[in-house]
Tab-separated table of C-alpha atoms in Angstrom:
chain	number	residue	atom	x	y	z
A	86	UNK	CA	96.421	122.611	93.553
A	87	UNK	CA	99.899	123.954	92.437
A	88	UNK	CA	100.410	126.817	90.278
A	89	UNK	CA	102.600	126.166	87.331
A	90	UNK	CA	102.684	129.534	85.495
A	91	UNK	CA	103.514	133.085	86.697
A	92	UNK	CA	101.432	134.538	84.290
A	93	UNK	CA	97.451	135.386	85.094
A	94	UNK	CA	96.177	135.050	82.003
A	95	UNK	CA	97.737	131.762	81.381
A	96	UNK	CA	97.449	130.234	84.850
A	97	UNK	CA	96.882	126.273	84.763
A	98	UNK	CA	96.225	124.698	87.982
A	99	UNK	CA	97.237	120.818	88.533
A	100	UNK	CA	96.239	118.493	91.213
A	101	UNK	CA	99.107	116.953	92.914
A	102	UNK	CA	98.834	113.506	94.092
A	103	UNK	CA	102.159	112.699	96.040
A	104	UNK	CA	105.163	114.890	97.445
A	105	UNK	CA	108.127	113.502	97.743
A	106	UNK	CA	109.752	113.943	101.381
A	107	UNK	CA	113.400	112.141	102.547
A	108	UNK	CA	113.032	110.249	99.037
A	109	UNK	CA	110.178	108.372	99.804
A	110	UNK	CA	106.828	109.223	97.655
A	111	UNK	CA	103.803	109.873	99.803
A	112	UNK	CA	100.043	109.988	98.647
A	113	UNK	CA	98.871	113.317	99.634
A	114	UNK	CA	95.445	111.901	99.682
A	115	UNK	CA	94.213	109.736	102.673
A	116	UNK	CA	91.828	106.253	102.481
A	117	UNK	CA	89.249	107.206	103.459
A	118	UNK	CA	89.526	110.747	102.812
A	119	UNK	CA	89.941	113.191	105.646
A	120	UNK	CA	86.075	114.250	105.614
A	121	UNK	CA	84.810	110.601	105.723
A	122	UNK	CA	84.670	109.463	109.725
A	123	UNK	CA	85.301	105.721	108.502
A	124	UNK	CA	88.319	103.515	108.056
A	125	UNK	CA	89.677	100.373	106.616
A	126	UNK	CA	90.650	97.256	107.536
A	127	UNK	CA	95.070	96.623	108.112
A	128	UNK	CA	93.865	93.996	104.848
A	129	UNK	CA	91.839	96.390	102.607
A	130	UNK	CA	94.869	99.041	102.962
A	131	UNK	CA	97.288	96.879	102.170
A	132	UNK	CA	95.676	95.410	99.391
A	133	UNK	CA	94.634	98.926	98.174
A	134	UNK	CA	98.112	100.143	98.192
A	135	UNK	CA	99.303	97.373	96.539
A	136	UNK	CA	97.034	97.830	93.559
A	137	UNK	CA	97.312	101.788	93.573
A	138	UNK	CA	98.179	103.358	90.028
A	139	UNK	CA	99.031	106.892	90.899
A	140	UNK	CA	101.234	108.888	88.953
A	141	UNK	CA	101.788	106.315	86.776
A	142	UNK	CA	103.615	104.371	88.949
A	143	UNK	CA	102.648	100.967	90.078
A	144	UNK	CA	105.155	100.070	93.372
A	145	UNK	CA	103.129	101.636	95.857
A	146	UNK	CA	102.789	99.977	99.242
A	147	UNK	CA	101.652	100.842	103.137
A	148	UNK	CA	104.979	102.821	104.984
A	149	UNK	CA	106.694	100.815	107.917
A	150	UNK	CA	105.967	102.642	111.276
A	151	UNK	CA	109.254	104.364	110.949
A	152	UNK	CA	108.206	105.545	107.790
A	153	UNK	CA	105.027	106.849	109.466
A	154	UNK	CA	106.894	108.602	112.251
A	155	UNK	CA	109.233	110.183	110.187
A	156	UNK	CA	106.909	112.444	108.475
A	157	UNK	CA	105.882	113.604	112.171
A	158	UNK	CA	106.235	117.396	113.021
A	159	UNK	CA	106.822	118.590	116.226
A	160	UNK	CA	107.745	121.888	115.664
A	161	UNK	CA	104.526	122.800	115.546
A	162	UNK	CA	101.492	122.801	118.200
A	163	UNK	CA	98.383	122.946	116.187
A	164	UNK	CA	97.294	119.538	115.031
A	165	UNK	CA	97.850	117.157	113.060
A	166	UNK	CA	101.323	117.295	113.656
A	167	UNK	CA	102.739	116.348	110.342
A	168	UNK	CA	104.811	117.087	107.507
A	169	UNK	CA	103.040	120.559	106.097
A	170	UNK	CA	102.680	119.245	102.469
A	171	UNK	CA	100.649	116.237	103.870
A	172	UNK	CA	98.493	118.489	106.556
A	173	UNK	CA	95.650	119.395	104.650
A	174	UNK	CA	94.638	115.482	104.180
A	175	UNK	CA	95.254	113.916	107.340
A	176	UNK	CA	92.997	113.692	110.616
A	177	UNK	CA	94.457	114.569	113.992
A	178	UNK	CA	92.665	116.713	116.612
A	179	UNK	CA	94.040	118.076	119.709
A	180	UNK	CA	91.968	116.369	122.086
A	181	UNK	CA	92.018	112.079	122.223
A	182	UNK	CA	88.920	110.333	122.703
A	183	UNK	CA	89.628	107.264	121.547
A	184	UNK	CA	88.913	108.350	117.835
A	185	UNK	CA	90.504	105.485	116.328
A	186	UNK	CA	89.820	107.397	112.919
A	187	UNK	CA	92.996	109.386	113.430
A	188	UNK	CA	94.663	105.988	113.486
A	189	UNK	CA	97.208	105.090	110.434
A	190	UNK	CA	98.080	101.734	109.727
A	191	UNK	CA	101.451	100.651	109.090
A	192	UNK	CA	102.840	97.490	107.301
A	193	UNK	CA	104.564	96.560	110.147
A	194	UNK	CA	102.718	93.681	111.822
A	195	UNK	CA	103.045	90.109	113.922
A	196	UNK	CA	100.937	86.974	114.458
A	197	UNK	CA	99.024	85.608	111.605
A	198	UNK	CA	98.457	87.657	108.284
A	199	UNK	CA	94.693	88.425	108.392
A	200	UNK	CA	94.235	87.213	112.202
A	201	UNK	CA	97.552	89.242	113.860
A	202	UNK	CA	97.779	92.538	114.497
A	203	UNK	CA	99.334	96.349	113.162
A	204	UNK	CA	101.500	99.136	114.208
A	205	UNK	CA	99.642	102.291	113.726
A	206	UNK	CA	100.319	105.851	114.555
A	207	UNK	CA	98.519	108.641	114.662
A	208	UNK	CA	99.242	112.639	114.254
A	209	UNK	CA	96.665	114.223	116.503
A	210	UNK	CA	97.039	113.950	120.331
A	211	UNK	CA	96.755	110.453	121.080
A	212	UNK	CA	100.747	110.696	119.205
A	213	UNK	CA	102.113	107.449	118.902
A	214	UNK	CA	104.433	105.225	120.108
A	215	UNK	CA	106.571	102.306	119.536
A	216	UNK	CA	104.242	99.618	120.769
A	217	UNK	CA	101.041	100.955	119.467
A	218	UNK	CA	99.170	98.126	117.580
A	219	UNK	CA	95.481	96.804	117.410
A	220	UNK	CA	94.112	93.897	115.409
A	221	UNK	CA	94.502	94.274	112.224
A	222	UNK	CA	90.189	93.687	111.917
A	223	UNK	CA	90.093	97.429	113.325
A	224	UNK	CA	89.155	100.015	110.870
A	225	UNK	CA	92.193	102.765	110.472
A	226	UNK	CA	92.871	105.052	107.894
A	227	UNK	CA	95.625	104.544	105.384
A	228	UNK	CA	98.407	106.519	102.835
A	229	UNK	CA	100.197	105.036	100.497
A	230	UNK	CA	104.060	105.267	99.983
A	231	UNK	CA	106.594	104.254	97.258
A	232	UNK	CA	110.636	104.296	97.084
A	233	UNK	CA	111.807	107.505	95.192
């Protein structure tokens, strides 16, 4: 929640659902949510951003993998190692064990549209790299992103 007001006795409190950050618009809030150890398929997020009505704004869409990695902060060691205004939201633990919950899906993709497979990254330790990419049948999390 931001504050909008200096003054105590007329503080109002407002729930921020994107930041903007190198003119792109990011969701602040993860699908699923950070607390939820679940994930979606590379279909349902796509779909989901696609359809998203956030801020009144109707052009929302899953980021590219460069998109995804440039939101990555490593001037920091604690994880997740991400932009700070998108920290709070997003799951990345120091230690890798496979948790493919810490796993973001990006639009970028080859082979067939629902058979092929996705770029993902993630911002705990597992990082990422340029060639990371599962079947897009795997269940990932995903944010959504628009053009600012």
């Amino acid at each position: 929640a931001g504050n909008v007001s200096s003054s105590a006795s007329d503080t109002i409190y407002t729930d921020l659902a994107s930041v903007v950050i190198s003119n792109l618009e990011w969701q602040i809030a993860t699908i699923p949510d950070k607390n939820t150890n679940a994930g979606t398929t590379w279909i349902s997020a796509t779909n989901y951003c696609a359809s998203l009505d956030l801020n009144s704004k109707q052009d929302w869409r899953l980021p590219t993998q460069s998109e995804l990695i440039s939101v990555v902060d490593n001037s920091i060691s604690e994880y997740p190692r991400i932009a700070a205004s998108l920290r709070e939201t997003t799951v990345g633990t120091e230690y890798w064990d496979d948790k493919f919950f810490e796993r973001y899906w990006s639009s970028n993709g080859y082979g067939s549209y629902v058979h092929g497979s996705a770029f993902w990254i993630s911002y705990g330790a597992e990082s990422y790299s340029t060639s990371s990419a599962s079947s897009k049948d795997y269940y990932y999390r995903c944010r959504c992103v628009r053009s600012n």
